Every structure is written in C-alpha cells, then in structure tokens.
Short mmCIF file of C-alpha atoms in Angstrom, two decimals:
data_model
loop_
_atom_site.label_atom_id
_atom_site.label_comp_id
_atom_site.label_asym_id
_atom_site.label_seq_id
_atom_site.Cartn_x
_atom_site.Cartn_y
_atom_site.Cartn_z
CA MET X 15 -0.43 -0.30 0.17
CA LYS X 16 1.60 3.51 -0.86
CA VAL X 17 2.06 6.12 1.34
CA LEU X 18 -0.90 8.49 0.03
CA GLU X 19 -3.25 5.06 0.71
CA GLN X 20 -2.10 4.71 3.89
CA VAL X 21 -2.43 8.42 5.02
CA THR X 22 -6.09 8.13 3.64
CA LEU X 23 -6.93 5.28 5.42
CA PHE X 24 -5.81 6.39 8.76
CA TYR X 25 -7.86 9.16 8.36
CA GLU X 26 -10.98 7.81 7.06
CA ILE X 27 -10.79 4.69 10.29
CA SER X 28 -9.83 8.04 12.55
CA ASN X 29 -12.47 9.77 11.14
CA ALA X 30 -15.32 6.77 11.80
CA LEU X 31 -13.47 6.72 15.67
CA ASN X 32 -14.98 10.19 16.12
CA GLU X 33 -18.06 10.08 14.27
CA HIS X 34 -20.69 7.64 16.37
CA LEU X 35 -21.64 8.42 20.23
CA ASP X 36 -21.71 3.92 19.76
CA LEU X 37 -18.17 3.50 20.94
CA LYS X 38 -19.16 -0.66 18.79
CA LYS X 39 -20.56 0.99 15.85
CA SER X 40 -17.27 3.53 15.87
CA MET X 41 -15.24 -0.75 15.65
CA TYR X 42 -17.73 -1.51 13.12
CA LYS X 43 -17.19 1.24 11.20
CA VAL X 44 -13.00 0.44 11.17
CA LEU X 45 -13.11 -3.33 9.68
CA ASP X 46 -16.13 -1.44 7.30
CA ILE X 47 -12.85 0.51 6.25
CA LEU X 48 -10.63 -2.12 6.49
CA SER X 49 -12.95 -4.72 4.30
CA SER X 50 -12.67 -2.38 1.64
CA SER X 51 -8.88 -1.42 2.18
CA MET X 52 -6.81 -4.17 2.48
CA GLN X 53 -9.10 -6.86 0.84
CA MET X 54 -10.08 -8.09 4.42
CA GLU X 55 -12.65 -11.48 4.16
CA ARG X 56 -12.72 -11.39 7.71
CA GLY X 57 -12.27 -9.01 11.01
CA THR X 58 -12.76 -9.05 15.03
CA ILE X 59 -11.89 -7.30 17.24
CA SER X 60 -11.64 -9.59 20.55
CA ILE X 61 -11.09 -8.38 24.81
CA LEU X 62 -9.38 -9.54 27.28
CA ASN X 63 -11.81 -10.59 30.80
CA PRO X 64 -8.74 -8.78 32.82
CA LEU X 65 -11.00 -10.51 36.24
CA ARG X 66 -12.07 -14.14 34.24
CA ASN X 67 -9.33 -13.81 32.19
CA GLU X 68 -11.77 -14.87 29.03
CA ILE X 69 -11.51 -13.27 25.74
CA SER X 70 -14.44 -12.81 24.31
CA ILE X 71 -15.42 -11.01 20.40
CA GLU X 72 -16.73 -7.36 20.00
CA VAL X 73 -17.01 -6.78 16.79
CA ALA X 74 -16.27 -8.69 13.96
CA HIS X 75 -17.06 -8.46 10.18
CA SER X 76 -18.25 -11.34 8.07
CA LEU X 77 -19.45 -13.05 11.18
CA SER X 78 -22.57 -14.33 12.71
CA ARG X 79 -24.05 -12.91 15.73
CA SER X 80 -24.18 -16.28 17.02
CA ALA X 81 -20.51 -16.97 16.08
CA MET X 82 -19.60 -13.93 17.72
CA GLU X 83 -21.67 -14.46 21.35
CA ARG X 84 -21.00 -18.93 21.48
CA VAL X 85 -16.62 -18.13 20.91
CA LYS X 86 -14.98 -17.74 24.57
CA TYR X 87 -11.08 -18.29 24.40
CA LYS X 88 -8.83 -18.38 28.01
CA LEU X 89 -5.26 -16.68 27.96
CA GLY X 90 -2.71 -17.60 25.63
CA GLU X 91 -5.06 -20.57 23.78
CA GLY X 92 -5.45 -20.62 20.10
CA ILE X 93 -3.45 -17.13 18.61
CA ILE X 94 -5.42 -14.93 19.20
CA GLY X 95 -4.77 -16.24 23.42
CA ARG X 96 -1.61 -16.06 22.47
CA VAL X 97 -1.40 -12.64 21.11
CA ILE X 98 -3.13 -10.84 23.73
CA GLU X 99 -0.52 -12.95 26.07
CA THR X 100 2.41 -12.38 24.91
CA GLY X 101 1.76 -9.02 23.52
CA LYS X 102 3.10 -9.90 20.48
CA ALA X 103 1.49 -9.66 16.61
CA VAL X 104 1.92 -13.01 14.02
CA ALA X 105 1.20 -13.25 10.10
CA ILE X 106 0.69 -17.01 9.89
CA PRO X 107 0.41 -17.14 5.54
CA LYS X 108 -1.87 -20.00 5.65
CA ILE X 109 -3.69 -20.98 8.38
CA SER X 110 -3.55 -24.33 7.14
CA GLU X 111 -0.42 -25.00 7.61
CA GLU X 112 -0.57 -23.42 10.85
CA PRO X 113 -1.70 -26.16 14.36
CA LEU X 114 -1.91 -23.35 16.70
CA PHE X 115 -4.66 -22.25 14.89
CA LEU X 116 -8.02 -23.17 15.80
CA ASN X 117 -10.84 -21.72 13.83
CA ARG X 118 -13.21 -22.10 16.40
CA THR X 119 -15.48 -19.86 15.06
CA ALA X 120 -15.82 -22.88 11.81
CA SER X 121 -16.10 -19.86 8.94
CA ARG X 122 -13.38 -21.76 7.36
CA ARG X 123 -14.51 -25.00 6.80
CA ILE X 124 -16.59 -23.94 4.07
CA LYS X 125 -15.59 -26.76 1.14
CA GLY X 126 -13.63 -25.46 -1.88
CA MET X 127 -12.82 -22.14 -0.11
CA GLY X 128 -9.24 -21.04 -1.14
CA GLU X 129 -6.20 -20.74 1.18
CA VAL X 130 -5.97 -17.74 3.56
CA SER X 131 -3.74 -15.23 5.83
CA PHE X 132 -4.24 -14.68 9.23
CA ILE X 133 -2.23 -11.63 10.90
CA CYS X 134 -3.87 -11.10 14.23
CA VAL X 135 -1.56 -7.80 16.18
CA PRO X 136 -2.42 -6.58 20.15
CA VAL X 137 -4.36 -3.76 21.49
CA GLN X 138 -2.96 -1.98 24.64
CA LYS X 139 -2.79 0.08 26.37
CA GLY X 140 0.30 1.35 27.51
CA LYS X 141 2.46 -2.24 28.73
CA ARG X 142 -1.41 -3.58 29.47
CA VAL X 143 -2.63 -5.78 26.38
CA VAL X 144 -6.26 -5.00 26.30
CA GLY X 145 -7.44 -7.18 23.64
CA ALA X 146 -7.01 -8.21 19.59
CA LEU X 147 -7.24 -7.27 15.74
CA SER X 148 -6.93 -9.62 13.73
CA VAL X 149 -7.73 -9.95 9.54
CA ASP X 150 -8.58 -12.94 7.29
CA ILE X 151 -7.06 -12.06 4.37
CA ALA X 152 -6.97 -14.39 0.82
CA TYR X 153 -3.44 -15.97 0.02
CA ASP X 154 -1.99 -14.08 -2.02
CA SER X 155 2.23 -15.06 -2.15
CA ASP X 156 2.91 -11.29 -3.49
CA TYR X 157 1.34 -10.16 -0.35
CA PRO X 158 3.94 -8.19 1.82
CA LEU X 159 3.15 -9.62 4.93
CA GLU X 160 4.88 -7.60 7.81
CA GLU X 161 3.97 -4.50 5.87
CA GLY X 162 0.45 -5.46 6.87
CA THR X 163 1.03 -6.49 9.91
CA LYS X 164 2.53 -3.40 10.71
CA LEU X 165 -0.59 -1.22 8.26
CA LEU X 166 -2.62 -3.02 11.42
CA SER X 167 -0.98 -1.87 14.19
CA VAL X 168 -1.27 1.73 13.93
CA VAL X 169 -5.20 1.19 13.73
CA ALA X 170 -4.98 -1.04 16.88
CA THR X 171 -3.19 2.14 18.57
CA MET X 172 -5.57 4.32 17.07
CA LEU X 173 -8.72 1.15 18.68
CA ALA X 174 -7.15 1.83 22.17
CA ARG X 175 -8.71 4.01 23.38
CA HIS X 176 -12.68 2.71 22.36
CA VAL X 177 -10.96 -1.04 23.79
CA VAL X 178 -9.98 0.60 27.08
CA ASN X 179 -14.05 2.05 27.60
CA LEU X 180 -16.09 -1.75 25.56
CA GLU X 181 -13.44 -3.31 28.77
CA THR X 182 -14.61 -0.43 30.76
CA ILE X 183 -18.23 -0.67 29.84
CA GLN X 184 -17.66 -4.55 30.18
CA MET X 185 -16.62 -4.88 33.24
CA GLU X 186 -19.04 -2.47 35.17
CA LYS X 187 -21.58 -5.07 33.37
CA GLU X 188 -20.38 -8.11 34.75
CA ALA X 189 -20.19 -5.97 37.89
CA LEU X 190 -23.87 -5.15 38.04
CA ARG X 191 -24.48 -7.93 37.22
CA ALA X 192 -23.15 -9.73 39.65
CA GLU X 193 -24.53 -7.17 42.66
CA ASN X 194 -27.93 -7.81 41.17
CA ARG X 195 -27.71 -11.84 41.73
CA ARG X 196 -26.20 -11.00 45.71
CA LEU X 197 -28.74 -8.52 46.12
CA ARG X 198 -31.35 -10.99 44.13
CA ASP X 199 -30.63 -13.50 46.47
CA GLU X 200 -29.63 -11.90 49.40
CA LEU X 201 -34.28 -10.97 48.92
CA GLU X 202 -35.17 -14.22 47.87
CA ASN X 203 -33.51 -15.91 50.99
CA LYS X 204 -34.56 -12.48 54.10
CA TYR X 205 -37.73 -13.53 52.06
CA ARG X 206 -38.04 -17.72 52.85
CA ILE X 207 -41.44 -18.65 53.99
CA ASN X 208 -39.77 -19.84 56.93
CA ASN X 209 -38.37 -16.79 58.05
CA ILE X 210 -41.82 -14.65 58.45
CA ILE X 211 -42.48 -13.56 61.98
CA GLY X 212 -45.80 -12.25 62.20
CA ASN X 213 -46.63 -9.59 60.35
CA ARG X 214 -48.37 -9.30 56.98
CA GLU X 215 -45.49 -7.42 54.99
CA LEU X 216 -43.24 -10.29 55.24
CA VAL X 217 -46.06 -12.45 54.53
CA ALA X 218 -46.76 -10.26 50.74
CA ASN X 219 -43.17 -10.10 50.32
CA SER X 220 -43.04 -13.55 51.08
CA ILE X 221 -45.13 -14.95 48.77
CA HIS X 222 -43.83 -12.90 45.50
CA TYR X 223 -39.50 -13.93 45.78
CA ASN X 224 -40.95 -16.83 46.44
CA SER X 225 -43.53 -16.83 43.04
CA THR X 226 -42.55 -17.35 39.07
CA ARG X 227 -43.46 -12.91 39.35
CA SER X 228 -39.91 -12.50 42.14
CA LYS X 229 -37.33 -11.43 38.83
CA GLY X 230 -39.91 -8.47 38.62
CA PRO X 231 -40.71 -5.23 40.89
CA PHE X 232 -42.25 -5.17 44.42
CA VAL X 233 -44.07 -2.19 44.23
CA LYS X 234 -46.11 -1.10 48.04
CA VAL X 235 -48.72 0.90 48.84
CA ASN X 236 -49.82 1.99 51.82
CA CYS X 237 -53.94 3.69 51.01
CA ALA X 238 -53.54 5.16 53.90
CA ALA X 239 -51.31 6.95 53.65
CA ILE X 240 -51.57 8.35 50.69
CA PRO X 241 -53.72 12.04 50.75
CA TYR X 242 -57.62 10.67 49.51
CA ASN X 243 -57.13 13.51 45.85
CA LEU X 244 -53.87 11.20 45.33
CA ILE X 245 -55.29 8.67 45.51
CA GLU X 246 -56.19 7.69 41.98
CA SER X 247 -52.26 9.45 40.86
CA GLU X 248 -50.73 7.76 42.38
CA LEU X 249 -52.62 3.73 42.27
CA PHE X 250 -52.95 4.37 38.30
CA GLY X 251 -50.34 7.28 37.22
CA HIS X 252 -51.98 11.16 35.39
CA GLU X 253 -51.38 12.76 32.66
CA LYS X 254 -49.36 16.12 32.44
CA GLY X 255 -51.69 18.72 32.93
CA ALA X 256 -54.35 16.46 34.44
CA PHE X 257 -54.54 18.36 37.22
CA THR X 258 -52.48 21.08 38.58
CA GLY X 259 -49.20 20.45 39.76
CA ALA X 260 -49.27 17.71 37.01
CA VAL X 261 -46.14 19.63 35.30
CA LYS X 262 -45.32 15.83 33.90
CA GLN X 263 -46.41 12.64 33.06
CA LYS X 264 -46.12 10.19 35.58
CA PRO X 265 -46.73 6.23 35.51
CA GLY X 266 -48.76 4.52 38.42
CA ARG X 267 -47.97 1.69 41.06
CA PHE X 268 -50.20 -1.01 38.64
CA GLU X 269 -47.51 1.06 35.47
CA LEU X 270 -44.25 -0.06 37.58
CA ALA X 271 -45.34 -3.44 38.38
CA HIS X 272 -46.46 -4.81 35.79
CA LYS X 273 -45.47 -8.51 35.46
CA GLY X 274 -44.39 -9.34 38.75
CA THR X 275 -46.35 -7.49 42.51
CA VAL X 276 -48.54 -5.52 44.07
CA PHE X 277 -48.86 -4.72 47.41
CA LEU X 278 -52.14 -2.39 48.83
CA ASP X 279 -51.34 -2.52 51.86
CA GLU X 280 -55.41 -0.41 54.13
CA ILE X 281 -57.10 -0.93 51.48
CA GLY X 282 -59.71 -0.56 52.60
CA SER X 283 -59.20 2.62 53.93
CA ILE X 284 -59.89 4.34 49.30
CA GLU X 285 -62.76 5.17 48.35
CA PRO X 286 -65.56 4.80 46.89
CA ASP X 287 -65.40 5.73 42.84
CA VAL X 288 -60.89 4.66 43.48
CA GLN X 289 -62.90 1.04 43.84
CA VAL X 290 -64.62 1.13 41.12
CA ARG X 291 -61.20 1.43 39.00
CA LEU X 292 -59.34 -0.22 41.12
CA LEU X 293 -62.15 -3.56 40.21
CA ARG X 294 -61.27 -2.84 36.47
CA VAL X 295 -58.33 -3.59 36.81
CA LEU X 296 -58.67 -6.68 38.84
CA GLN X 297 -61.31 -8.38 36.21
CA GLU X 298 -60.53 -7.24 32.44
CA ARG X 299 -56.57 -5.41 33.02
CA GLU X 300 -56.34 -2.31 31.91
CA PHE X 301 -57.13 1.25 32.81
CA GLU X 302 -56.70 4.64 31.74
CA ARG X 303 -53.60 7.45 34.28
CA VAL X 304 -55.74 10.20 35.21
CA GLY X 305 -56.34 12.84 32.92
CA GLY X 306 -55.69 10.13 29.91
CA HIS X 307 -57.38 8.17 27.07
CA LYS X 308 -55.40 5.40 26.70
CA THR X 309 -56.21 2.32 27.41
CA LEU X 310 -52.92 0.46 29.37
CA LYS X 311 -52.73 -3.58 29.62
CA VAL X 312 -51.17 -4.26 32.97
CA ASP X 313 -50.20 -7.58 34.37
CA VAL X 314 -50.00 -7.69 37.73
CA ARG X 315 -50.35 -9.74 41.63
CA ILE X 316 -52.40 -8.31 43.89
CA ILE X 317 -52.41 -8.41 47.30
CA ALA X 318 -54.32 -7.04 49.93
CA ALA X 319 -53.79 -6.05 53.40
CA THR X 320 -55.80 -4.74 55.96
CA ASN X 321 -57.05 -3.70 59.93
CA LYS X 322 -60.64 -3.18 58.89
CA ASN X 323 -63.43 -5.51 59.52
CA LEU X 324 -64.91 -5.90 55.77
CA GLU X 325 -67.20 -7.93 56.12
CA GLN X 326 -68.68 -4.68 58.43
CA ALA X 327 -67.87 -1.92 55.81
CA LEU X 328 -70.05 -4.09 53.53
CA GLU X 329 -73.23 -3.96 55.51
CA GLU X 330 -72.78 -0.32 55.67
CA GLU X 331 -71.96 0.57 51.82
CA SER X 332 -68.49 1.92 53.05
CA PHE X 333 -66.77 -1.21 50.87
CA ARG X 334 -68.11 -2.64 46.86
CA GLY X 335 -69.16 -6.17 47.39
CA ASP X 336 -68.07 -6.79 43.74
CA LEU X 337 -64.49 -5.58 45.14
CA TYR X 338 -64.29 -7.24 48.39
CA TYR X 339 -64.75 -11.11 46.94
CA ARG X 340 -62.85 -10.36 43.44
CA LEU X 341 -60.01 -9.80 46.08
CA ASN X 342 -61.07 -12.42 48.59
CA VAL X 343 -60.19 -15.51 46.06
CA PHE X 344 -57.12 -16.55 49.18
CA PRO X 345 -57.13 -15.70 52.29
CA ILE X 346 -54.70 -15.93 54.85
CA TYR X 347 -56.36 -14.25 58.54
CA MET X 348 -52.69 -12.55 60.15
CA PRO X 349 -54.47 -12.29 64.03
CA PRO X 350 -53.40 -9.04 66.56
CA LEU X 351 -50.37 -10.18 68.05
CA ARG X 352 -52.17 -10.04 72.05
CA GLU X 353 -54.14 -13.23 70.73
CA ARG X 354 -51.35 -14.65 69.69
CA LYS X 355 -48.72 -15.17 72.85
CA THR X 356 -47.61 -17.81 72.49
CA ASP X 357 -45.13 -15.89 69.21
CA ILE X 358 -44.42 -13.14 71.78
CA LEU X 359 -41.25 -14.77 73.02
CA LEU X 360 -40.81 -16.39 69.14
CA LEU X 361 -40.30 -12.51 68.10
CA ALA X 362 -39.07 -10.84 70.98
CA ASP X 363 -36.68 -13.74 70.60
CA TYR X 364 -35.69 -12.81 67.29
CA PHE X 365 -35.09 -9.46 67.27
CA LEU X 366 -33.26 -9.54 70.39
CA GLU X 367 -30.88 -11.32 68.18
CA ARG X 368 -31.15 -9.39 65.29
CA TYR X 369 -30.56 -6.12 67.14
CA ALA X 370 -28.18 -7.01 69.46
CA GLU X 371 -26.44 -8.24 66.32
CA GLU X 372 -26.51 -5.30 65.06
CA ASN X 373 -25.59 -2.33 67.67
CA GLY X 374 -22.71 -5.35 68.37
CA ARG X 375 -24.40 -6.12 71.62
CA GLU X 376 -23.74 -8.82 73.62
CA VAL X 377 -27.30 -9.34 74.52
CA LYS X 378 -28.29 -12.59 75.11
CA ARG X 379 -31.66 -13.24 76.26
CA LEU X 380 -34.68 -11.95 78.75
CA SER X 381 -35.49 -11.78 81.91
CA THR X 382 -38.27 -14.20 83.74
CA PRO X 383 -39.89 -10.65 84.99
CA ALA X 384 -38.74 -9.25 82.12
CA ILE X 385 -40.44 -12.22 79.74
CA ASP X 386 -43.43 -11.76 82.22
CA MET X 387 -44.39 -8.44 81.19
CA LEU X 388 -44.25 -9.06 77.65
CA MET X 389 -47.04 -11.08 77.35
CA ALA X 390 -48.81 -9.53 80.27
CA TYR X 391 -49.40 -6.07 77.33
CA HIS X 392 -51.51 -6.28 75.08
CA TRP X 393 -49.87 -4.71 72.09
CA PRO X 394 -51.67 -2.41 70.29
CA GLY X 395 -49.14 -1.86 67.67
CA ASN X 396 -48.57 -5.28 66.67
CA VAL X 397 -45.14 -6.79 66.02
CA ARG X 398 -44.34 -3.29 64.65
CA GLU X 399 -44.29 -2.35 68.63
CA LEU X 400 -42.76 -5.16 69.87
CA GLU X 401 -40.19 -4.12 67.27
CA ASN X 402 -39.39 -1.68 68.22
CA CYS X 403 -39.72 -2.39 72.34
CA ILE X 404 -36.44 -4.81 71.70
CA GLU X 405 -35.04 -2.53 69.48
CA ARG X 406 -34.61 0.24 72.45
CA ALA X 407 -34.29 -2.31 74.54
CA VAL X 408 -31.35 -3.65 73.72
CA LEU X 409 -29.61 -0.24 72.73
CA LEU X 410 -30.29 0.63 76.74
CA CYS X 411 -28.70 -2.33 78.07
CA GLU X 412 -25.81 -2.54 79.03
CA GLU X 413 -25.44 -5.82 80.73
CA GLY X 414 -26.50 -9.41 78.92
CA ALA X 415 -29.94 -9.63 79.72
CA ILE X 416 -32.50 -7.50 79.08
CA HIS X 417 -34.48 -6.86 82.72
CA SER X 418 -37.94 -5.35 82.97
CA TYR X 419 -36.02 -1.11 83.74
CA HIS X 420 -34.43 -2.21 80.31
CA LEU X 421 -37.61 -1.86 78.78
CA PRO X 422 -40.70 1.59 78.05
CA PRO X 423 -42.84 3.55 80.74
CA THR X 424 -45.82 2.29 79.03
CA ILE X 425 -45.33 -2.25 79.55
CA GLN X 426 -43.25 -0.64 83.33
CA THR X 427 -45.96 1.34 84.38
CA GLY X 428 -49.28 -0.59 82.48
CA LYS X 429 -50.92 3.00 82.24
CA GLU X 430 -51.25 1.73 78.13
CA SER X 431 -52.44 -1.67 79.07
CA GLY X 432 -54.05 -1.48 82.86
CA THR X 433 -52.54 -5.27 83.57
CA LEU X 434 -49.72 -3.72 86.17
CA PRO X 435 -51.25 -2.00 89.51
CA ASP X 436 -49.27 1.55 90.38
CA LEU X 437 -47.06 0.29 92.80
CA SER X 438 -45.19 2.58 96.07
CA LEU X 439 -42.22 2.80 97.11
CA GLU X 440 -40.98 -0.63 99.19
CA ASP X 441 -43.46 -3.04 97.17
CA ALA X 442 -40.98 -1.85 93.64
CA MET X 443 -38.08 -2.93 96.04
CA ALA X 444 -40.04 -5.34 96.50
CA ALA X 445 -39.97 -6.94 93.35
CA LEU X 446 -36.47 -5.38 92.24
CA GLU X 447 -35.11 -8.44 94.08
CA LYS X 448 -37.46 -10.73 93.96
CA GLU X 449 -35.93 -10.18 90.50
CA MET X 450 -32.78 -10.28 91.60
CA ILE X 451 -32.79 -13.04 93.26
CA ILE X 452 -35.40 -15.43 90.67
CA ASP X 453 -32.28 -13.92 87.40
CA SER X 454 -29.12 -15.55 89.75
CA LEU X 455 -30.37 -19.30 90.99
CA LYS X 456 -31.48 -19.86 86.95
CA ASN X 457 -28.19 -18.54 85.71
CA THR X 458 -26.10 -20.63 89.01
CA ARG X 459 -29.17 -23.34 88.38
CA GLY X 460 -30.57 -22.93 92.19
CA ASN X 461 -26.67 -23.27 93.97
CA ILE X 462 -27.39 -20.38 96.80
CA THR X 463 -23.94 -19.80 97.24
CA LEU X 464 -23.14 -18.97 94.11
CA ALA X 465 -26.08 -17.55 93.91
CA ALA X 466 -25.72 -15.07 96.84
CA GLU X 467 -22.11 -13.69 95.72
CA ILE X 468 -23.20 -13.01 93.43
CA LEU X 469 -25.45 -10.32 94.19
CA LYS X 470 -22.13 -9.88 96.77
CA THR X 471 -24.76 -10.61 99.69
CA THR X 472 -24.54 -13.75 102.07
CA VAL X 473 -25.51 -16.47 102.08
CA ARG X 474 -27.86 -16.40 104.61
CA LYS X 475 -29.93 -13.27 104.05
CA PHE X 476 -29.89 -14.42 100.87
CA ALA X 477 -31.34 -17.47 101.41
CA TYR X 478 -33.95 -15.00 104.44
CA LYS X 479 -35.11 -13.09 101.28
CA ALA X 480 -35.71 -15.66 99.39
CA LYS X 481 -37.97 -17.25 101.94
CA LYS X 482 -40.12 -13.74 102.02
CA TYR X 483 -40.73 -13.59 99.18
CA GLY X 484 -41.74 -17.39 98.60
CA VAL X 485 -38.83 -18.29 95.44
CA ASP X 486 -37.69 -21.34 95.84
CA TYR X 487 -33.69 -22.49 95.32
CA ARG X 488 -34.18 -26.20 94.47
CA THR X 489 -37.19 -25.23 91.23
CA TYR X 490 -34.92 -23.69 89.56
CA ARG X 491 -32.31 -26.61 89.44
#
C-alpha cells in the first residue's frame, strides 16, 4: 500500500472513530474500511476480561452474531489468546499449515474455499494488553505480510482508547449483574417462607419472592398514608396537565409493577370511586392514567391487606361487594399479636438476636420478669411495637440480659395496658429484689452459695430474702 493510500486509510479510520458516540458502531465502521482497503475477508476485535482471564469477540466483520457469542478463548489459547498473552503480533501466510490455529468460529470450513492468510496484532494501553485486532486475507504469495502487520498495528493503536472504554463498560456491566444476583439472592433468603415472623408485609414479600414473579418488581402502596385526592394518581398515574401541579407524565404503581406484584396495604381505607377503577384492573387488567385516554394493559398479582372488618364495611356500604369478592380469592388471616401470646417470646428472641448483632451488643437473653411483662401487655401496635420495644431495650442494656427496667415506660407501668398495679417504693424495691434473686438462681442452677456471690451478699441474707418472697431455690435446679 502506497504512503498516500495509508494516510487516506488512517484519516478515514480517525473520522470513523470520532463519528459515533456508540463505541461499537465506530469499530464496526473501522472493520468495514479495512475490508475495502485491505481486501479483508473477515475481521474481529477481541477483548480480554481480566477478572476471568477470558477473551471474547466484541466486534466482527463477516461473522454471525451466534458465532461471536459462542466463541470464547482462555488467555494463551489459540493465536488470538497467545497474541494477547505475549503482546506480540503474529502473521500466518497459510492458516491450513498452522497447528495453533483453532478456527472456533467455523467460518473457514466451507468446501472449496481458497487458502487464507491471517494477521493478529495486540491492542495495548501502555504496557497492558487489553485486546486484539485480527483479519483474514485471501492468500496471495505477493502480499507483503510484514507491511500488513505494521499497518494493522497502527490501526490497533488508534483503536486502543475505544477498546479500553468497551472493556470498562463490559466490566461495569458484569459487576452490576453480579450485584443484581447478590441482591436478588439476599431478598429471596430474607423473605423465605420459614423466615416469616408475624408481619403481614413480610407475608406479602415472601409470597412475591417465592413465586414465579420474583424477578419482576414488588411495589408497596400504603393506601391509608396517601391523601384522598392523590390516591388515584398514585395507583394509575397521570398525564401532563391532568390537574394543577401535574407538570409531566407520571406512571402509576400498577404500571411500575407490570409482570410483578402490587401490595395494597390498608385497602379498606380507599374511597368508593377509586374502588370502581381498582375493580376494573382486577377484572380486565387494564386502566387509563388520570387525564388520559389511552388504555394501558397490565399484568400484576395483587396482594391486599387491611385492619378493617371488611364484612362489616360491606353491610355499611362503605366497601364494594364485587371488589371484596374479587379480592378475596385466597384469604390469609393474620390475628393481632394479643391473640397470639405464644408468638410473643418467639418474636422477642428473634428481634433481640437481630438488634444485638446489628448494634454489636453482647445481649443474650430476656430475664424472667421482662418476659412476664411482655406476655402481660396487650400490644395495640402489634409486631412493629414489639420490634421497637426490643430494639430500644437492646440499645439501653449494658448487661447480658434485658431486664424489666430496660422496657418502655408504657410497658413497665401498665398505664396503657392496665395489667400492672401502681407500686409503692417499698413494693417496687421488693419486686426488684425478687427479680434479682430469681435471675441469680437461674444462672447458678439453684446454687444458693454461688447466687449469693453474684449478688454480693451472704448466704444467710440471701436465704432470708428468698424465703420472704416465696422463692424456692430447688425450683431452679
């Protein structure tokens, strides 16, 4: 190739590389230019993934997409793998005579095809090899392979910046995919059915993440927390200019949950006119945005929850019967915590372990009086109130066990529950002494001598107090 032709070639390649913002389009254009100027039959730009030491074909000329996706090389494998490993260019006059040539793309197995020469040069960023540029040329005994190799090396240098950017994009995509897999696994583990501990939102999470829709979105809506005049827009979205303040189009929660799950908490609080539109979504799987005319199709699973008595709401005509029966396909009754006394200790132990680990506390257990206090309370706030109570106690506790005085005042005094009497100072002191005596006996398996040592008192005084409060040490052996 003459000097003027080379200059023209490099000029065209330079323009092609700066013509598109899309990196791959630019490199495809470069291969097209090489095809016409060098009589190239096939060409590839391969990139090394340094994390896996794996080489893949990123851009190709006269090669099918399936072949590109199928072919992978290990570092040092075949001609391309060796060029990337060593950083040295290779020129092969006849590939049929080269034992290292793998022909994994199967693009040179057509019967009757003439002999082919092959040139492969490294693409480098500084001293680091990031990929390779390779071309197939119809064999010609007069073709100067050395000159062709030098020409391609210059082109590879021009490509380097784009290849490095592609490598970065590829690694970022892989990191995002790995992070996405990790987060999905974490969510699936967190919301396994056997991890449900009595919260209806956890039940909804578990249904979603253990279903065939687990790869789709999970959208939560607290209907009671959204103002009446905004609930329709939140659920179904709105068009620009639909109402004052609607400055742009906004997709609704149903639209965002397509192919996934919508969890409608406190559904009993929505107004009748919104109930009509919700019924249509359930029956027809379609809706229009507020202020819009285009009908949108949607495929979602709906999970609804409420604290209200919907049967009573039906009688009062504040909740539509047709919507109720459409929603009530598979009901799950979650009784309030006050009706599940046996769950209180299980939940309290779970929250204690969780928040002790989160806050780096060496809190191992609940004392007997603290357990009695938790069991006696009526828990109007259900599981969330118990969770907050244990979290607070863990933060306040500087010992190995949570005692009654670590619990919130409403539980300690009984002002909210009415289950505990008002105590005089003398009665309070007696209660504390009894609690400490019981706790020390539990820790020593009923050994009075060791229990007295824990409380830094004599055996005689300990035995006297135990008898006074009706505590029998033999009960704890």
